[in-house]
Coordinates of C-alpha atoms and ligand atoms in Angstrom, one line a residue:
X294 CA 80.5 124.4 -169.7
X295 CA 82.2 121.7 -171.6
X296 CA 85.7 122.7 -170.4
X297 CA 84.4 122.9 -166.8
X298 CA 82.9 119.4 -167.2
X299 CA 86.2 118.1 -168.6
X300 CA 88.1 119.6 -165.6
X301 CA 85.7 118.1 -163.2
X302 CA 86.1 114.7 -164.8
X303 CA 89.9 115.0 -164.7
X304 CA 89.8 115.9 -161.0
X305 CA 87.5 113.0 -160.2
X306 CA 89.8 110.7 -162.3
X307 CA 92.9 111.8 -160.4
X308 CA 91.2 111.4 -157.0
X309 CA 90.1 107.9 -158.0
X310 CA 93.6 107.0 -159.2
X311 CA 95.0 108.3 -155.9
X312 CA 92.5 106.2 -153.9
X313 CA 93.5 103.1 -155.8
X314 CA 97.2 103.5 -156.1
X315 CA 98.6 105.7 -153.3
X316 CA 100.5 103.6 -150.7
X317 CA 98.9 103.3 -147.3
X318 CA 95.7 105.2 -148.1
X319 CA 94.1 103.8 -151.1
X320 CA 92.4 100.5 -152.1
X321 CA 95.8 99.1 -152.7
X322 CA 96.6 99.4 -149.0
X323 CA 93.3 97.7 -148.2
X324 CA 94.2 95.0 -150.6
X325 CA 97.6 94.5 -149.1
X326 CA 96.1 94.3 -145.7
X327 CA 94.1 91.3 -146.9
X328 CA 97.0 89.5 -148.5
X329 CA 99.7 87.8 -146.6
X330 CA 102.9 89.3 -147.8
X331 CA 104.4 87.7 -150.9
X332 CA 101.6 89.0 -153.0
X333 CA 98.7 87.2 -154.7
X334 CA 99.7 83.8 -156.0
X335 CA 102.6 83.8 -153.6
X336 CA 101.4 82.7 -150.2
X337 CA 97.9 82.0 -151.4
X338 CA 99.2 79.5 -154.0
X339 CA 98.1 76.0 -153.2
X340 CA 95.5 77.4 -150.8
X341 CA 97.9 77.6 -147.9
X342 CA 99.2 80.9 -146.5
X343 CA 102.4 81.5 -144.7
X344 CA 102.3 83.6 -141.6
X345 CA 106.0 84.3 -141.3
X346 CA 106.0 87.8 -142.8
X347 CA 102.6 88.9 -141.7
X348 CA 103.6 92.0 -139.8
X349 CA 103.2 90.6 -136.3
X350 CA 99.5 90.2 -136.5
X351 CA 97.9 87.1 -135.0
X352 CA 95.3 86.8 -137.8
X353 CA 95.3 87.8 -141.4
X354 CA 92.5 87.9 -143.9
X355 CA 92.4 85.5 -146.8
X356 CA 91.4 87.2 -150.0
X357 CA 88.0 85.5 -150.0
X358 CA 87.4 87.1 -146.6
X359 CA 88.0 84.0 -144.5
X360 CA 89.9 84.4 -141.2
X361 CA 92.9 82.3 -140.5
X362 CA 95.0 81.6 -137.4
X363 CA 98.0 79.9 -136.0
X364 CA 96.7 76.7 -134.5
X365 CA 100.0 75.7 -132.8
X366 CA 99.6 74.9 -129.1
X367 CA 102.8 76.7 -128.1
X368 CA 102.5 75.9 -124.4
X369 CA 102.1 72.1 -125.1
X370 CA 105.0 72.2 -127.5
X371 CA 107.2 73.9 -124.9
X372 CA 106.2 71.3 -122.2
X373 CA 107.0 68.4 -124.6
X374 CA 110.4 69.8 -125.3
X375 CA 111.3 69.5 -121.6
X376 CA 110.4 65.8 -121.3
X377 CA 113.1 63.3 -120.6
X378 CA 112.9 59.6 -120.0
X379 CA 112.3 56.3 -121.9
X380 CA 111.5 57.0 -125.5
X381 CA 110.9 60.7 -124.9
X382 CA 111.5 62.9 -127.9
X383 CA 110.8 59.8 -129.9
X384 CA 114.3 58.4 -129.0
X385 CA 114.9 54.6 -129.3
X386 CA 114.4 52.8 -126.0
X387 CA 117.7 51.0 -124.9
X388 CA 116.5 47.4 -124.9
X389 CA 118.0 44.8 -122.6
X390 CA 118.4 41.2 -123.9
X391 CA 115.5 40.2 -121.7
X392 CA 113.3 42.6 -123.5
X393 CA 114.1 41.2 -126.9
X394 CA 112.6 37.8 -126.4
X395 CA 110.0 36.2 -128.8
X396 CA 107.4 36.6 -126.1
X397 CA 107.5 40.4 -126.4
X398 CA 106.4 40.3 -130.0
X399 CA 104.0 37.3 -130.0
X400 CA 100.7 39.1 -129.3
X401 CA 101.2 42.3 -131.4
X402 CA 104.0 41.7 -133.9
X403 CA 105.8 44.6 -132.2
X404 CA 107.7 44.8 -128.8
X405 CA 105.0 45.3 -126.2
X406 CA 107.5 45.2 -123.3
X407 CA 109.2 48.3 -124.8
X408 CA 105.9 50.0 -125.4
X409 CA 104.9 49.4 -121.7
X410 CA 108.1 51.1 -120.6
X411 CA 107.4 54.3 -122.5
X412 CA 105.1 57.1 -121.2
X413 CA 101.5 57.2 -122.7
X414 CA 102.1 60.9 -123.1
X415 CA 105.6 60.7 -124.6
X416 CA 107.0 63.6 -126.5
X417 CA 107.8 63.3 -130.2
X418 CA 110.4 65.2 -132.3
X419 CA 108.9 67.9 -134.5
X420 CA 110.3 66.6 -137.8
X421 CA 108.0 68.7 -140.0
X422 CA 109.4 70.9 -142.8
X423 CA 110.4 74.2 -141.1
X424 CA 107.8 76.1 -143.1
X425 CA 105.1 74.3 -141.3
X426 CA 105.7 76.4 -138.2
X427 CA 104.5 79.5 -140.1
X428 CA 101.4 78.1 -141.8
X429 CA 98.1 79.5 -140.8
X430 CA 94.8 77.6 -141.3
X431 CA 91.2 78.7 -141.3
X432 CA 90.0 80.0 -138.0
X433 CA 86.7 78.1 -138.4
X434 CA 87.5 74.4 -139.1
X435 CA 85.0 71.5 -139.1
X436 CA 85.3 69.2 -136.2
X437 CA 86.1 65.5 -136.5
X438 CA 85.3 62.1 -135.1
X439 CA 88.5 60.0 -134.9
X440 CA 87.7 56.4 -135.6
X441 CA 90.1 53.7 -134.4
X442 CA 89.3 50.1 -135.2
X443 CA 91.2 47.5 -133.1
X444 CA 91.5 43.8 -132.9
X445 CA 93.4 42.5 -129.9
X446 CA 95.6 45.6 -129.7
X447 CA 98.2 45.9 -126.9
X448 CA 97.1 48.0 -123.9
X449 CA 99.9 50.7 -123.9
X450 CA 100.0 51.0 -127.7
X451 CA 96.2 51.6 -127.9
X452 CA 96.2 54.0 -125.0
X453 CA 99.2 56.0 -126.4
X454 CA 97.2 56.4 -129.6
X455 CA 94.3 58.0 -127.7
X456 CA 96.6 60.1 -125.4
X457 CA 98.6 61.5 -128.4
X458 CA 95.3 62.6 -130.1
X459 CA 94.0 64.2 -127.0
X460 CA 97.4 65.9 -126.2
X461 CA 98.0 67.2 -129.7
X462 CA 94.7 68.3 -131.0
X463 CA 92.7 71.4 -130.3
X464 CA 89.9 70.1 -128.1
X465 CA 87.2 72.0 -130.0
X466 CA 88.1 70.1 -133.2
X467 CA 87.7 66.6 -131.6
X468 CA 84.0 65.8 -131.7
X469 CA 84.8 62.4 -130.3
X470 CA 87.1 59.5 -130.4
X471 CA 85.4 56.2 -131.3
X472 CA 87.3 53.1 -130.4
X473 CA 85.7 50.2 -132.4
X474 CA 86.6 46.8 -131.0
X475 CA 86.6 44.1 -133.7
X476 CA 85.7 41.2 -131.4
X477 CA 88.9 41.1 -129.4
X478 CA 89.2 38.4 -126.8
X479 CA 92.0 39.9 -124.6
X480 CA 90.8 40.7 -121.1
X481 CA 92.4 44.2 -120.9
X482 CA 90.2 45.3 -123.8
X483 CA 87.0 44.7 -121.9
X484 CA 85.9 46.3 -118.6
X485 CA 89.4 47.6 -117.9
X486 CA 89.4 49.6 -121.1
X487 CA 85.9 50.9 -120.4
X488 CA 86.8 52.0 -116.9
X489 CA 89.9 53.7 -118.2
X490 CA 88.2 55.6 -121.0
X491 CA 85.4 56.7 -118.6
X492 CA 87.8 59.6 -117.6
X493 CA 87.5 61.0 -121.1
X494 CA 84.0 62.2 -121.8
X495 CA 84.4 62.3 -125.6
X496 CA 85.9 58.8 -126.0
X497 CA 83.4 56.1 -126.9
X498 CA 83.8 52.3 -127.2
X499 CA 81.8 50.3 -129.7
X500 CA 82.1 46.6 -130.3
X501 CA 81.3 44.4 -133.2
X502 CA 79.2 41.3 -132.6
X503 CA 81.5 39.0 -134.5
X504 CA 84.9 39.3 -136.1
X505 CA 84.3 41.6 -139.0
X506 CA 87.8 42.6 -140.2
X507 CA 89.0 46.2 -140.3
X508 CA 86.9 47.4 -143.2
X509 CA 83.5 46.7 -141.7
X510 CA 84.8 47.7 -138.3
X511 CA 85.7 51.1 -139.6
X512 CA 82.3 51.4 -141.3
X513 CA 80.6 50.6 -138.0
X514 CA 82.5 53.5 -136.4
X515 CA 81.7 55.8 -139.3
X516 CA 78.0 55.0 -139.2
X517 CA 77.7 56.3 -135.6
X518 CA 80.1 59.3 -136.0
X519 CA 78.8 62.7 -135.2
X520 CA 81.7 64.9 -136.4
X521 CA 81.7 66.9 -139.6
X522 CA 84.7 65.0 -140.7
X523 CA 85.8 61.4 -140.0
X524 CA 89.5 60.7 -139.4
X525 CA 90.6 57.1 -139.4
X526 CA 93.7 56.0 -137.5
X527 CA 95.2 52.6 -136.7
X528 CA 95.2 51.4 -133.1
X529 CA 99.0 51.9 -132.7
X530 CA 99.7 55.4 -133.8
X531 CA 101.1 58.6 -132.3
X532 CA 99.8 62.0 -133.5
X533 CA 102.6 64.6 -133.9
X534 CA 102.6 68.4 -133.4
X535 CA 99.6 70.3 -134.9
X536 CA 98.7 67.2 -137.0
X537 CA 95.0 68.0 -137.2
X538 CA 94.4 71.6 -138.5
X539 CA 96.3 71.1 -141.8
X540 CA 94.1 68.1 -142.6
X541 CA 90.8 69.8 -141.7
X542 CA 91.7 73.0 -143.5
X543 CA 91.9 71.2 -146.8
X544 CA 88.5 69.6 -146.3
X545 CA 87.0 72.9 -145.3
X546 CA 88.2 74.4 -148.6
X547 CA 87.0 71.5 -150.7
X548 CA 84.8 69.0 -149.0
X549 CA 85.5 66.4 -151.7
X550 CA 89.2 66.3 -150.7
X551 CA 90.4 63.2 -148.8
X552 CA 93.6 64.0 -146.9
X553 CA 96.3 61.8 -145.5
X554 CA 99.0 62.8 -143.0
X555 CA 102.6 61.8 -143.6
X556 CA 103.0 58.4 -141.9
X557 CA 106.2 58.2 -139.8
X558 CA 107.7 55.0 -138.5
X559 CA 107.6 53.9 -134.9
X560 CA 110.2 51.1 -134.8
X561 CA 108.6 47.8 -133.8
X562 CA 111.7 46.9 -131.7
X563 CA 112.8 50.0 -129.9
X564 CA 110.0 52.5 -130.6
X565 CA 112.3 55.2 -132.0
X566 CA 110.3 57.7 -134.2
X567 CA 111.5 58.7 -137.6
X568 CA 110.3 59.4 -141.2
X569 CA 109.8 56.6 -143.7
X570 CA 112.7 56.2 -146.2
X571 CA 112.5 59.1 -148.7
X572 CA 109.8 60.8 -146.6
X573 CA 107.3 62.5 -148.9
X574 CA 106.6 60.1 -151.7
X575 CA 103.5 59.2 -153.8
X576 CA 101.3 56.2 -153.2
X577 CA 101.3 53.6 -155.9
X578 CA 100.9 49.9 -156.5
X579 CA 102.5 47.2 -158.5
X580 CA 101.0 44.6 -160.9
X581 CA 100.2 42.4 -157.9
X582 CA 98.3 45.2 -156.3
X583 CA 100.9 45.6 -153.5
X584 CA 101.1 49.1 -152.2
X585 CA 104.3 51.0 -153.0
X586 CA 105.7 54.4 -152.4
X587 CA 107.5 56.0 -155.3
X588 CA 109.3 59.4 -155.6
X589 CA 107.3 62.4 -156.8
X590 CA 108.3 63.2 -160.4
X591 CA 110.1 66.6 -160.6
X592 CA 107.4 68.1 -162.8
X593 CA 104.8 67.5 -160.0
X594 CA 107.0 68.7 -157.2
X595 CA 105.7 71.9 -155.5
X596 CA 108.0 74.9 -155.2
X597 CA 107.3 74.7 -151.4
X598 CA 107.7 71.1 -150.5
X599 CA 105.7 71.6 -147.3
X600 CA 102.6 72.2 -149.4
X601 CA 99.9 69.5 -150.0
X602 CA 100.5 67.3 -153.0
X603 CA 98.2 65.0 -154.9
X604 CA 98.2 61.4 -154.1
X605 CA 97.1 58.6 -156.5
X606 CA 96.4 56.0 -153.8
X607 CA 96.6 56.1 -150.0
X608 CA 98.5 53.7 -147.7
X609 CA 95.1 52.9 -146.2
X610 CA 94.9 53.4 -142.5
X611 CA 95.3 57.1 -141.8
X612 CA 93.1 59.7 -143.5
X613 CA 90.4 62.3 -143.0
X614 CA 87.3 62.6 -145.1
X615 CA 84.2 64.8 -144.9
X616 CA 81.6 62.4 -143.3
X617 CA 78.8 63.0 -145.8
X618 CA 81.2 62.8 -148.7
X619 CA 82.5 59.4 -147.4
X620 CA 78.9 58.1 -147.5
X621 CA 78.2 59.8 -150.9
X622 CA 81.1 57.7 -152.1
X623 CA 79.4 54.7 -150.8
X624 CA 81.8 54.1 -147.9
X625 CA 83.7 50.9 -148.3
X626 CA 82.5 47.8 -150.1
X627 CA 81.1 45.9 -147.1
X628 CA 82.1 42.6 -148.7
X629 CA 85.8 43.2 -148.1
X630 CA 87.1 40.7 -145.6
X631 CA 89.5 41.2 -142.6
X632 CA 92.4 43.2 -144.2
X633 CA 93.6 44.9 -147.3
X634 CA 92.6 46.3 -150.7
X635 CA 90.2 48.9 -149.2
X636 CA 92.7 51.6 -149.8
X637 CA 92.5 51.1 -153.5
X638 CA 88.7 51.1 -153.5
X639 CA 88.4 54.4 -151.7
X640 CA 91.3 56.0 -153.6
X641 CA 89.9 55.1 -157.0
X642 CA 86.4 56.2 -156.0
X643 CA 87.4 59.6 -154.8
X644 CA 89.3 60.3 -158.0
X645 CA 86.6 58.9 -160.3
X646 CA 83.8 60.7 -158.5
X647 CA 85.0 64.2 -158.9
X648 CA 86.9 64.4 -155.6
X649 CA 90.7 64.5 -155.0
X650 CA 93.2 63.1 -152.6
X651 CA 96.2 64.8 -151.1
X652 CA 99.1 64.0 -148.8
X653 CA 99.7 66.8 -146.3
X654 CA 103.4 67.2 -145.3
X655 CA 102.7 69.5 -142.3
X656 CA 100.6 66.8 -140.7
X657 CA 102.6 63.9 -139.3
X658 CA 101.4 60.7 -137.5
X659 CA 103.6 57.9 -136.4
X660 CA 102.6 54.2 -137.0
X661 CA 104.1 51.0 -135.7
X662 CA 104.7 48.8 -138.7
X663 CA 104.6 45.3 -137.4
X664 CA 107.3 42.7 -137.7
X665 CA 104.6 40.0 -138.6
X666 CA 100.9 39.7 -138.5
X667 CA 99.9 38.5 -135.0
X668 CA 96.2 37.9 -135.5
X669 CA 94.3 35.1 -137.1
X670 CA 92.9 35.6 -140.5
X671 CA 89.8 33.3 -140.4
X672 CA 88.9 33.4 -144.1
X673 CA 90.4 34.5 -147.3
X674 CA 94.1 34.0 -147.8
X675 CA 95.7 31.4 -145.6
X676 CA 98.9 31.1 -143.6
X677 CA 100.3 27.7 -142.9
X678 CA 103.4 25.5 -142.5
X679 CA 103.9 22.7 -145.0
X680 CA 105.0 19.5 -143.3
X681 CA 106.1 16.4 -145.1
X682 CA 104.5 13.2 -143.7
X683 CA 107.3 10.9 -144.7
X684 CA 110.2 12.9 -143.1
X685 CA 108.3 14.9 -140.5
X686 CA 110.2 18.0 -141.7
X687 CA 108.8 21.3 -142.9
X688 CA 109.4 23.3 -146.1
X689 CA 111.8 26.1 -145.0
X690 CA 113.0 29.1 -147.0
X691 CA 115.6 30.4 -144.5
X692 CA 118.5 29.2 -146.5
X693 CA 116.8 29.4 -149.8
X694 CA 118.2 31.9 -152.3
X695 CA 116.3 32.7 -155.5
X696 CA 116.6 29.7 -157.9
X697 CA 118.2 27.3 -155.4
X698 CA 116.1 24.2 -154.5
X699 CA 113.7 24.5 -151.7
X700 CA 114.8 22.7 -148.6
X701 CA 113.3 20.8 -145.6
X702 CA 114.2 21.8 -142.0
X703 CA 113.0 20.8 -138.6
X704 CA 109.6 22.3 -138.0
X705 CA 109.6 25.3 -135.6
X706 CA 106.7 25.6 -133.3
X707 CA 103.8 28.0 -133.6
X708 CA 103.4 31.1 -135.8
X709 CA 105.5 33.4 -133.7
X710 CA 108.8 35.0 -134.4
X711 CA 110.8 31.7 -134.7
X712 CA 108.5 30.5 -137.5
X713 CA 108.7 33.9 -139.1
X714 CA 112.6 34.0 -139.0
X715 CA 112.8 30.6 -140.6
X716 CA 110.1 31.5 -143.1
X717 CA 108.2 28.4 -142.5
X718 CA 105.0 30.3 -142.9
X719 CA 103.4 30.3 -146.4
X720 CA 100.6 32.1 -148.1
X721 CA 98.3 30.5 -150.6
X722 CA 97.3 33.5 -152.6
X723 CA 94.2 34.0 -154.7
X724 CA 96.5 33.6 -157.7
X725 CA 96.8 29.9 -156.7
X726 CA 100.5 30.1 -156.1
X727 CA 102.4 29.3 -152.9
X728 CA 104.7 32.0 -151.4
X729 CA 106.7 32.4 -148.2
X730 CA 105.6 35.0 -145.7
X731 CA 102.2 36.4 -144.7
X732 CA 100.0 38.2 -147.2
X733 CA 101.1 41.6 -145.9
X734 CA 104.8 41.0 -146.1
X735 CA 105.1 38.2 -148.6
X736 CA 108.5 37.9 -150.2
X737 CA 106.9 37.7 -153.6
X738 CA 108.9 34.5 -154.4
X739 CA 106.8 31.6 -155.4
X740 CA 107.1 27.8 -155.5
X741 CA 108.2 27.1 -159.1
X742 CA 109.0 23.9 -161.0
X743 CA 110.0 23.6 -164.6
X744 CA 109.5 19.9 -165.3
X745 CA 108.3 16.6 -163.9
X746 CA 111.8 15.8 -162.5
X747 CA 113.2 19.3 -161.6
X748 CA 113.9 20.7 -158.2
X749 CA 111.2 22.9 -156.7
X750 CA 112.8 26.4 -156.5
X751 CA 111.7 29.8 -155.4
X752 CA 111.2 32.1 -158.4
X753 CA 109.8 35.7 -158.7
X754 CA 106.1 35.4 -158.6
X755 CA 104.5 36.2 -161.9
X756 CA 100.9 35.5 -161.1
X757 CA 100.3 33.8 -164.4
X758 CA 99.8 30.3 -163.0
X759 CA 101.8 28.1 -165.4
X760 CA 104.9 26.7 -163.5
X761 CA 103.7 28.4 -160.3
X762 CA 100.2 26.8 -160.2
X763 CA 99.7 24.2 -157.5
X764 CA 96.8 22.0 -156.3
X765 CA 96.5 20.3 -152.9
X766 CA 94.7 17.0 -153.5
X767 CA 92.6 14.9 -151.1
X768 CA 95.4 12.2 -151.2
X769 CA 97.6 14.9 -149.6
X770 CA 99.9 15.3 -152.6
X771 CA 100.9 18.7 -153.9
X772 CA 100.1 18.4 -157.6
X773 CA 101.7 20.5 -160.3
X774 CA 99.2 20.5 -163.3
X775 CA 101.6 21.9 -165.9
X776 CA 104.0 18.9 -165.5
X777 CA 101.4 16.5 -164.3
X778 CA 103.7 15.5 -161.4
X779 CA 103.9 15.8 -157.6
X780 CA 106.1 17.5 -155.1
X781 CA 108.5 15.0 -153.4
X782 CA 111.4 15.2 -151.1
X783 CA 114.4 13.3 -149.8
X784 CA 115.4 13.0 -146.1
X785 CA 119.1 12.5 -146.9
X786 CA 119.8 15.8 -148.7
X787 CA 116.6 17.6 -147.5
X788 CA 115.8 18.8 -151.1
X789 CA 112.3 19.2 -152.5
X790 CA 111.8 18.1 -156.1
X791 CA 109.2 17.0 -158.6
X792 CA 108.5 13.4 -159.2
X793 CA 106.0 11.1 -161.0
X794 CA 102.9 11.1 -158.7
X795 CA 102.8 8.2 -156.3
X796 CA 100.1 9.1 -153.7
X797 CA 101.0 6.1 -151.5
X798 CA 104.6 7.4 -151.0
X799 CA 104.8 9.3 -147.6
X800 CA 107.5 11.6 -149.0
X801 CA 104.9 12.9 -151.5
X802 CA 102.3 13.5 -148.7
X803 CA 102.2 17.0 -147.2
X804 CA 100.2 18.5 -144.4
X805 CA 99.2 22.1 -144.2
X806 CA 99.3 23.1 -140.6
X807 CA 97.3 25.9 -138.9
X808 CA 94.9 26.3 -141.7
X809 CA 91.3 25.5 -142.3
X810 CA 89.5 23.4 -144.8
X811 CA 87.5 26.4 -146.2
X812 CA 90.7 28.0 -147.3
X813 CA 92.0 24.9 -149.0
X814 CA 88.6 24.5 -150.7
X815 CA 88.9 28.0 -152.1
X816 CA 92.5 27.4 -153.1
X817 CA 91.3 24.3 -155.0
X818 CA 88.1 25.7 -156.4
X819 CA 88.9 24.9 -160.0
X820 CA 90.4 21.5 -159.3
X821 CA 89.0 18.5 -161.0
X822 CA 90.1 15.7 -158.7
Ligands
UD2_2329 C1 97.8 48.8 -143.6 C2 97.2 50.1 -143.1 C3 95.9 49.6 -142.4 C4 95.0 49.0 -143.4 C5 95.7 47.8 -144.0 C6 94.8 47.1 -145.0 C7 98.6 52.0 -142.6 C8 99.6 52.6 -141.7 N1 98.1 50.8 -142.2 O1 98.2 47.8 -142.7 O2 95.2 50.7 -141.8 O3 94.5 50.0 -144.3 O4 96.9 48.3 -144.6 O5 94.9 47.6 -146.3 O6 98.3 52.6 -143.6 N2 92.0 45.4 -137.4 C9 90.7 45.1 -137.1 N3 90.3 43.8 -137.4 C10 91.0 42.9 -138.1 C11 92.3 43.2 -138.4 C12 92.8 44.5 -138.1 O7 90.0 45.9 -136.5 O8 90.5 41.8 -138.3 C13 92.5 46.7 -137.1 C14 93.9 46.8 -136.4 O9 93.8 46.7 -135.0 C15 94.4 48.1 -136.9 C16 93.8 48.3 -138.2 O10 92.7 47.4 -138.3 O11 94.0 49.2 -136.1 C17 94.8 47.9 -139.4 O12 95.4 46.7 -139.2 P1 96.9 46.4 -139.2 O13 97.6 47.4 -138.3 O14 97.2 45.0 -138.9 O15 97.3 46.8 -140.6 P2 98.7 47.4 -141.2 O16 99.1 48.6 -140.5 O17 99.7 46.4 -141.4
MN2330 MN1 98.7 49.2 -138.5

């Protein structure tokens, strides 16, 4: 009896071993079936699977039983490849001299004449990592509301954003596109836009009742969104091949993940499409809270550089987030005005509240980086020219090198390209210093004086007040508290220097043009006059 039992047990054991280990019959075969080739930890590492070696099957099974598929729209990709014409394949548009005039840039800070010459459905080069072609994503993905805030956006740049989304996204993943108008006053953005968008049933237009700035405008869009996910884009973007599934896939796997596409550059002159310098980099910021991109340290680089990687802070404009998670995070701080800083708020919150943030190399979206800020910033930081009453000339930093005395030049008109090229536009920052350029692109050089008789020079901004702290007084003098002296100038050599204050001297009187009193009041909030 005992021996018989033993034999029986041996036989059962052998049969079980065969079932488990024999190729093509046993559990092992079943297991292999469910694993994309490359084995466990290979393709599945990082949560992404590669479809390249998957024995010619359209779908494979992920080890947790979820179905995946190839989301590429092969037909659309083939059609795009055949397109020829202005700007097609993301090629630079050959500009004529007449197309490079100031006027072309004034309204948008990029060349709208060129934009108007390029098809709204233009093709883009597929500059993704080659591995992206083989990636499979979950067959069941959440859908998304795409939210696009805009303030006085150009017609063709706005429409191309919408067309590129509709052309390059699986329709079932787009719950809606919500265009949120932040109190624009351009005619083409009113009835004409509504009539145009009426052809797309899932495009909605919302409008703010007063100028809110991009943060509250995005929040208005998010508050009406119906999609599972919300995807924010700027109003001058172009979505590239298969941009959406790689984003949604990461959120489907972990709803607390915020994902950002790689942001490519659409040139503000000729509209050529290319990667940013260095392509995949990490988001960061400097001591002045200016956004920076820095290389990914080697120890954090992924073996497959097309895999998602963690991002400390986002650039700001382009990202997707689970709708409910966005509100669980508290959305944005509704007190943020007009532009900037919101990317830090949302980035810090997601990391501190148990979520994560990733950049997704297989998702690429182009963005037009402006040459200068075209719109008015009604409150907050201010932009202005600084004109001297005595000489009628303006502070000008065109010829100013770091350390050399600041000079006066003939004032250029307006805040368009000419003023920009001469850098006669200055920002009065919350650090109470004065710096050339607009708040987004400021040169980070500040007005600096070392004594009551020294020249005023441009010096690296340190944000520590001291020699870079200025006050604008009611008598129109620019007072330098550290040296208890005032900014003065001479018409003969056009230099700007410090001098003993003499408020009745017209060369010590300065006018801030194109600014408003609220801003100066803020700038002077601690001033004891
Ligand atoms: C970057 C971001 C931008 C935003 C900004 C502030 C990218 C590519 N862009 O600057 O999305 O995060 O930093 O931190 O990451 N707009 C309004 N109302 C306004 C001003 C702007 O609705 O009062 C819209 C505008 O039409 C655009 C978006 O907000 O769609 C962003 O403005 P931008 O394009 O001037 O900012 P950008 O790209 O220089
Ligand atoms: Mn933008």
